[in-house]
mmCIF file of C-alpha atoms and ligand atoms in Angstrom:
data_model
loop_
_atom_site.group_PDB
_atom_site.id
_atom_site.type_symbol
_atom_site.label_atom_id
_atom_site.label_comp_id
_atom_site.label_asym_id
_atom_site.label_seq_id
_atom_site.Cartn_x
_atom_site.Cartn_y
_atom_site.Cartn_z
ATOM 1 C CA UNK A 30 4.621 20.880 -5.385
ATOM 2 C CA UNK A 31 4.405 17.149 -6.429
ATOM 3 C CA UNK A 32 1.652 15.765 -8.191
ATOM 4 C CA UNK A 33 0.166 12.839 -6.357
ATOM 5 C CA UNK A 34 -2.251 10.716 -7.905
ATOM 6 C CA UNK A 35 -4.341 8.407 -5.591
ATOM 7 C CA UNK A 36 -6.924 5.808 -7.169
ATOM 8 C CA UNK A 37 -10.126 6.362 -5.814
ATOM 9 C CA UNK A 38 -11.755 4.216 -2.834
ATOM 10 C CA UNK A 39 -14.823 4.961 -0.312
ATOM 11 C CA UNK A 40 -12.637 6.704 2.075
ATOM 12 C CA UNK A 41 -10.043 9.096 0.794
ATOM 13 C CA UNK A 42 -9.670 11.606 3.591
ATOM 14 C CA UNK A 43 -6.634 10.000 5.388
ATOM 15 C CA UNK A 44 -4.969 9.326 2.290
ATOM 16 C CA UNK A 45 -5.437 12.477 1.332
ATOM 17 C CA UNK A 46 -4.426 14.542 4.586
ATOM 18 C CA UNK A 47 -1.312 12.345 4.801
ATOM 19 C CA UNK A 48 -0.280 13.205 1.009
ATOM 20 C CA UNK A 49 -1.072 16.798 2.046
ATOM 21 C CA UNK A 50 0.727 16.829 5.330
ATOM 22 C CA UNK A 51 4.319 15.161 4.086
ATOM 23 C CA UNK A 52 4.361 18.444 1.413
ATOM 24 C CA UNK A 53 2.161 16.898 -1.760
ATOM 25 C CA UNK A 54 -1.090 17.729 -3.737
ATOM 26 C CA UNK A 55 -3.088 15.161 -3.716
ATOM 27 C CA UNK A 56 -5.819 14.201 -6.563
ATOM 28 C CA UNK A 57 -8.500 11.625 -7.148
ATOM 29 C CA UNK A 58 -7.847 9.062 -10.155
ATOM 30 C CA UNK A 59 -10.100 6.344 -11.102
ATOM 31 C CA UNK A 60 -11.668 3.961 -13.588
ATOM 32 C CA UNK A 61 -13.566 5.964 -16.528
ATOM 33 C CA UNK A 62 -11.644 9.291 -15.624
ATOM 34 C CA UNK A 63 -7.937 10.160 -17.579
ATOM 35 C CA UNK A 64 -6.249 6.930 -19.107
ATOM 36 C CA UNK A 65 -3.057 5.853 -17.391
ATOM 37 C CA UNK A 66 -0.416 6.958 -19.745
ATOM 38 C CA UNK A 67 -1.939 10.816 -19.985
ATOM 39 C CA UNK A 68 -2.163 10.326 -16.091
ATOM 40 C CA UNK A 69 1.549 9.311 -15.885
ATOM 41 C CA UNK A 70 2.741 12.635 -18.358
ATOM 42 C CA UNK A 71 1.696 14.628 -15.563
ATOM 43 C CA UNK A 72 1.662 13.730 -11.982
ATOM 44 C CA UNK A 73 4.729 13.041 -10.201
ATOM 45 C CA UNK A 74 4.027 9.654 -7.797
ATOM 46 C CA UNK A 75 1.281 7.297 -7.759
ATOM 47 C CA UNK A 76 -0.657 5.977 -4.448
ATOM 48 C CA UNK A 77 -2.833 2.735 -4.669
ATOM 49 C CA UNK A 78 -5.111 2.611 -1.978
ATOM 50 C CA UNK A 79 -7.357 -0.121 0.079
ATOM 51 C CA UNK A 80 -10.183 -1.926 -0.688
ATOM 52 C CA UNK A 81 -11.932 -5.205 -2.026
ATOM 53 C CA UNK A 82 -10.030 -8.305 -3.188
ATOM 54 C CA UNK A 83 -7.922 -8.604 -5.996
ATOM 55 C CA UNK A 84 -9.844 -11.117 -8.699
ATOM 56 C CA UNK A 85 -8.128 -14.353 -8.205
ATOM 57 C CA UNK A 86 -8.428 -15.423 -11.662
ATOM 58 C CA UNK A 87 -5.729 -12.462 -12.656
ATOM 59 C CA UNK A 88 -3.293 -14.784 -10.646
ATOM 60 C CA UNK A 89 -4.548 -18.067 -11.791
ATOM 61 C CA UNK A 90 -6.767 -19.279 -8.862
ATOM 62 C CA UNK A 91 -10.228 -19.873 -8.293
ATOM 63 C CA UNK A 92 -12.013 -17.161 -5.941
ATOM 64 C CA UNK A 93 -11.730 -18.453 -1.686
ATOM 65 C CA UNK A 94 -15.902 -18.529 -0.224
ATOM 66 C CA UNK A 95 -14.838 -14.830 1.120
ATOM 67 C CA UNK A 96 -13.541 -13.359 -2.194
ATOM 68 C CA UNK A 97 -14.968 -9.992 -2.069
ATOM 69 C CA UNK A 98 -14.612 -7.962 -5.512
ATOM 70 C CA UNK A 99 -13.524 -4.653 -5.406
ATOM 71 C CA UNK A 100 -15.645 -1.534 -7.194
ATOM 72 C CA UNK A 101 -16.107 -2.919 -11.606
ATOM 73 C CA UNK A 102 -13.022 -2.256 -13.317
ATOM 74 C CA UNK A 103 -10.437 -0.875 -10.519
ATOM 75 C CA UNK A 104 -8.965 -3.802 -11.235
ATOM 76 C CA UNK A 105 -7.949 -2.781 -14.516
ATOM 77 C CA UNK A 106 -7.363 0.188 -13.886
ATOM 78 C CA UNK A 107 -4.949 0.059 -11.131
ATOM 79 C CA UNK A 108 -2.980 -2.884 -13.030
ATOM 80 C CA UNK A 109 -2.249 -0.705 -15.715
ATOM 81 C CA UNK A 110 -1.629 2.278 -13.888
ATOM 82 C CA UNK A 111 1.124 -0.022 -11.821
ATOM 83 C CA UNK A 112 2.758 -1.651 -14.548
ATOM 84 C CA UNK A 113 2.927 1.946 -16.369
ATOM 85 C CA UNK A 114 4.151 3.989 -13.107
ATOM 86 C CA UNK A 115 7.348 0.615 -12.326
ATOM 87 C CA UNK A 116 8.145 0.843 -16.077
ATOM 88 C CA UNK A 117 8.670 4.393 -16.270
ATOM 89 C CA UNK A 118 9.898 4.547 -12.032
ATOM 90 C CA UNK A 119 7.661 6.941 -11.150
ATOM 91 C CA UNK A 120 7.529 6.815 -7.468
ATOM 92 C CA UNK A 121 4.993 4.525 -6.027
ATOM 93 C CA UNK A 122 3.533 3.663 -2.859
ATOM 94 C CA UNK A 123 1.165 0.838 -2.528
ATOM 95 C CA UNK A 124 -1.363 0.245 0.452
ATOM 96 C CA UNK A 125 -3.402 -2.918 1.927
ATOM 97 C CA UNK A 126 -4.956 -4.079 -1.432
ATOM 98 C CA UNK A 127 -2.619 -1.553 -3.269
ATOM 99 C CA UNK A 128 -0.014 -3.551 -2.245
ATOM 100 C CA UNK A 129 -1.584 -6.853 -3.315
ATOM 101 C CA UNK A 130 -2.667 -5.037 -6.262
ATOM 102 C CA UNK A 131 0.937 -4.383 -7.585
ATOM 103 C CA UNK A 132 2.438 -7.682 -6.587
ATOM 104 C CA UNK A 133 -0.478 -9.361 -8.826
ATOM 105 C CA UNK A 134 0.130 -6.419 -11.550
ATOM 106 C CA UNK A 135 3.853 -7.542 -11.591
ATOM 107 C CA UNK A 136 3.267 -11.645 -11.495
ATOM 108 C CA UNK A 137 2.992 -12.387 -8.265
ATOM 109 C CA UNK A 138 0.339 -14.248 -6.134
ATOM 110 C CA UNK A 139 -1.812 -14.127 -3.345
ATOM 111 C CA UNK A 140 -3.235 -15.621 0.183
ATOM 112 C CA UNK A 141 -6.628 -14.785 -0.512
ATOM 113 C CA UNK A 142 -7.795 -15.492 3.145
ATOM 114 C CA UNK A 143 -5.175 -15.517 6.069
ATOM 115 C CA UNK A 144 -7.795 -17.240 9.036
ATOM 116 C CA UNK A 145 -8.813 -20.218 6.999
ATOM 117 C CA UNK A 146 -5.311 -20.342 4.609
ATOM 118 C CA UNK A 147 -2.477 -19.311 7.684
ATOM 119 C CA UNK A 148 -2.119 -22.017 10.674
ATOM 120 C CA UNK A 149 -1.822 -19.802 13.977
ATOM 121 C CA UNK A 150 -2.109 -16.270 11.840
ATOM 122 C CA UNK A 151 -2.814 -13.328 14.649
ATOM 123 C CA UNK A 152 -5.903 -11.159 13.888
ATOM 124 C CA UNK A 153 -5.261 -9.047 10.475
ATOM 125 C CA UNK A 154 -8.724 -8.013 10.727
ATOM 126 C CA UNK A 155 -9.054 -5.054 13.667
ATOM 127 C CA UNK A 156 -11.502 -3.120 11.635
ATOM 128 C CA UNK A 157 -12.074 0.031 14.423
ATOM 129 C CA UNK A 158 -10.606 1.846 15.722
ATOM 130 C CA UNK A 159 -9.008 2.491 12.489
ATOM 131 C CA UNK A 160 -5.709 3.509 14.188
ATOM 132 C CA UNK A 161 -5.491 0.637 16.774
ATOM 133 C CA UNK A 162 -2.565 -1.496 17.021
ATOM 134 C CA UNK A 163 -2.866 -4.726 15.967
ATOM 135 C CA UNK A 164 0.179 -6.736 15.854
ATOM 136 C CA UNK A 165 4.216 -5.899 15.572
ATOM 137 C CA UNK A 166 6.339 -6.171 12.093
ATOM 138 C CA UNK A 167 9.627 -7.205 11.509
ATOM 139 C CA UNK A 168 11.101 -4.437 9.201
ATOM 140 C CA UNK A 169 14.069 -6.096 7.204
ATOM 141 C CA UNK A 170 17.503 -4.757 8.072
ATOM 142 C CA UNK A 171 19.112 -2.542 4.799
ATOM 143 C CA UNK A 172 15.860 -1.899 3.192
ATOM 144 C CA UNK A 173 14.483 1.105 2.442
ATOM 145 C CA UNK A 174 11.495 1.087 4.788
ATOM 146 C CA UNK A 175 13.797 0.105 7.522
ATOM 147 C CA UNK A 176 15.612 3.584 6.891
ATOM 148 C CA UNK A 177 12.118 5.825 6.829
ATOM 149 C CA UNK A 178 10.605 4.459 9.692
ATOM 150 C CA UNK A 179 14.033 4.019 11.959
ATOM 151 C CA UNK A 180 12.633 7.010 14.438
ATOM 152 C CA UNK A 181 9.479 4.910 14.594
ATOM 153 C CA UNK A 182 11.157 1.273 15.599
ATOM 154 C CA UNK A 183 12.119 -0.289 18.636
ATOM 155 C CA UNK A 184 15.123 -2.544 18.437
ATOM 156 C CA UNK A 185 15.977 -0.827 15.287
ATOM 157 C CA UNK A 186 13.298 -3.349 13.242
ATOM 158 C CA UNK A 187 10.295 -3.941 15.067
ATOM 159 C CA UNK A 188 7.441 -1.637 14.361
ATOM 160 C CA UNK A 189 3.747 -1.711 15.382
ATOM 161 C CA UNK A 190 0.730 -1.470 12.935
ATOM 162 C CA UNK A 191 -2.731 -1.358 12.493
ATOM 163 C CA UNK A 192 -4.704 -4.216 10.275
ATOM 164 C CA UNK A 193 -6.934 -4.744 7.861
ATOM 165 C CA UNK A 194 -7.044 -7.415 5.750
ATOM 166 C CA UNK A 195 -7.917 -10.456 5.320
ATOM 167 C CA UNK A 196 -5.375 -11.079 2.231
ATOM 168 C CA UNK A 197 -1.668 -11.389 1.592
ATOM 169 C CA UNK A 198 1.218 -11.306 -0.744
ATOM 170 C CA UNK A 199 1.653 -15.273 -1.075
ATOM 171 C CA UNK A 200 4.689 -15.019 -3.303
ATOM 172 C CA UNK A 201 6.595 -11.826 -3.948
ATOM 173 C CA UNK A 202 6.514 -10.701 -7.682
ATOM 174 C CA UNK A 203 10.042 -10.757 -9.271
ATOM 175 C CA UNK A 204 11.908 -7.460 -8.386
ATOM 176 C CA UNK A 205 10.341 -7.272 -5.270
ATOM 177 C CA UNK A 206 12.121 -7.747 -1.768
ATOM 178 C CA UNK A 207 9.820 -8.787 0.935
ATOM 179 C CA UNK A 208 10.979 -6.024 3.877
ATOM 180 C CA UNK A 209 8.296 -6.543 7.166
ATOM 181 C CA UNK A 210 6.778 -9.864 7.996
ATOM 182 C CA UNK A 211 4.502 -10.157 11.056
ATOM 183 C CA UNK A 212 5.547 -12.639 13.975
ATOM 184 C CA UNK A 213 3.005 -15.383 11.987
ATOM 185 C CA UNK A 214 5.003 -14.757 8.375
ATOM 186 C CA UNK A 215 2.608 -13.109 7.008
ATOM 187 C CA UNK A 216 4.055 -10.965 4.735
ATOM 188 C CA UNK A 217 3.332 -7.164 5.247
ATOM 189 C CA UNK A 218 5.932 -4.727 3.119
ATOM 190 C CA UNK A 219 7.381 -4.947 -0.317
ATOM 191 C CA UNK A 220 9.717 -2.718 -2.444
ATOM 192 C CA UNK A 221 11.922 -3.229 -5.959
ATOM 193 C CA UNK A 222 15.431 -2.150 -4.468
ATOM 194 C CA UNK A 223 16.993 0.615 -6.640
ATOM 195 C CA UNK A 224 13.826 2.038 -7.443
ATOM 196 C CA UNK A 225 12.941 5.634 -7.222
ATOM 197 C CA UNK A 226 10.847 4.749 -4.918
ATOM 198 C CA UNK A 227 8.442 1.739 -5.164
ATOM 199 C CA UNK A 228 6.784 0.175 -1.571
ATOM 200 C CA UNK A 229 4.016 -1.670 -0.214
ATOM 201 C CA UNK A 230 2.868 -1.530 3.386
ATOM 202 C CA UNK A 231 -0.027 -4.185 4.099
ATOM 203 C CA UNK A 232 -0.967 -1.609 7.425
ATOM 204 C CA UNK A 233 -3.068 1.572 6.773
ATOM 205 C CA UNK A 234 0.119 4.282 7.684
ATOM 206 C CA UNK A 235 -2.637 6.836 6.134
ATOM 207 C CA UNK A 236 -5.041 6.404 9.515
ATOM 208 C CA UNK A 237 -2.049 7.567 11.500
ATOM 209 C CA UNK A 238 -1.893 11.609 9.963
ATOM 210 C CA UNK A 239 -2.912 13.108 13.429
ATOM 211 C CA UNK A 240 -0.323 11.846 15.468
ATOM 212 C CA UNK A 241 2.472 11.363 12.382
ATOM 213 C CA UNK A 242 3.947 7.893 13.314
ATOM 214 C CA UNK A 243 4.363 7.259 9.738
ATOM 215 C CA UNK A 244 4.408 10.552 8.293
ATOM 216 C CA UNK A 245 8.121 9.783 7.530
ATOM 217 C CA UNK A 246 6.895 7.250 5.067
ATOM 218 C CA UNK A 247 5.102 10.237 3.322
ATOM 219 C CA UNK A 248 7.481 12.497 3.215
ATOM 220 C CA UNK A 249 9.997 9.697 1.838
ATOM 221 C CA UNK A 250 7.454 9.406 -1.369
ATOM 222 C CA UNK A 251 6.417 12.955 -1.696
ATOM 223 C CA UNK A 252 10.081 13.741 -1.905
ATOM 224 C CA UNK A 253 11.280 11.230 -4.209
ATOM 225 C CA UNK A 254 7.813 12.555 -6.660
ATOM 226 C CA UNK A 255 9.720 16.203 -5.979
ATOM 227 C CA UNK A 256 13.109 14.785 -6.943
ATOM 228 C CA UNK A 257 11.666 13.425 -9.887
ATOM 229 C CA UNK A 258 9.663 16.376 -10.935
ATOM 230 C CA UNK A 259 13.183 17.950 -11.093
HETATM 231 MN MN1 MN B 322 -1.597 -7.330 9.276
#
């Protein structure tokens, strides 16, 4: 069974159940526990998980009035546990600050608050419930993401998610298509084409393990951590 590591946050049960669910074992990693590269020689895919704002300096900005830091050196930790996991393509799959995480890890920058920085943004901020739907995404055509969730879409690209966040990619890092936008271009999915499997979803897909609508996502990374395990 593939070895999942997912960096710690205050709520791991959905990420956890989801990892379980698509066929995976999950476990905890974080800051002050096993160093990235013995991490790496022994699990098989890597989840980054929500959570506080990326420090702004690590992209060359000030911090925004609402800069919120995440818990003292995830940070760190996560950055070199992305940068390892894309140099080495072991599968990946980045969530809500995960997702920001890795795009910063990699070079690229941030919106570091979407109602004060986005003219005419919708709400990206629907804290409860967890699993309500918040706003539609544009899934790009040919991508990757466009191919897990295609049972999931109407129209063949247009796919409803939850929210919450009050950040954004800004630019893409190089490497990195951007693959969903919301209706206000906000930018809410990212992957490195040819990887073995390397995507960010700005939604919470983990929130959804009752009723499955993204369990496809799940299984798409717990298999590619099995193929690789291989
Ligand atoms: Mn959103």
């Amino acid at each position: 069974m593939a070895l999942i590591a997912i960096a710690q946050n205050r709520r791991m049960s959905d990420y956890m159940e989801s990892v379980r669910r698509a066929g995976g074992e999950p476990i905890e990693v974080a800051a002050g526990g096993e160093a990235p590269e013995h991490l790496l020689a022994r699990v098989d895919g890597i989840m980054l998980t929500g959570g506080g704002d990326v420090d702004p300096s690590l992209y060359g900005e000030a911090p925004h009035a609402t800069f919120q830091a995440a818990e003292a050196d995830r940070d760190q930790f996560e950055i070199a546990l992305a940068r390892a996991a894309i140099a080495a393509d072991i599968p990946f799959l980045a969530i809500c600050r995960g997702m920001q995480l890795v795009n910063v890890a990699m070079g690229g920058t941030l919106i570091q608050d979407i109602p004060s920085q986005v003219p005419g943004a919708l709400g990206h901020s629907v804290p409860e419930p967890r699993s309500h739907v918040a706003h539609e995404v544009w899934v790009a055509k040919g991508s990757r993401l466009s191919t897990l969730l295609a049972d999931h879409m109407e129209d063949g690209e247009t796919c409803h998610v939850n929210s919450r966040h009050h950040q954004s990619v800004a630019t893409a890092a190089p490497g990195f298509d951007v693959t969903a936008t919301s209706p206000d271009g906000v930018i809410e999915a990212m992957e490195i084409p040819g990887a073995a499997f390397c995507i960010g979803v700005q939604w919470h897909p983990e929130n959804f393990w009752r009723t499955g609508e993204f369990r496809s996502l799940f299984e798409g990374f717990v298999q590619a951590a099995n193929a690789r395990k291989r």
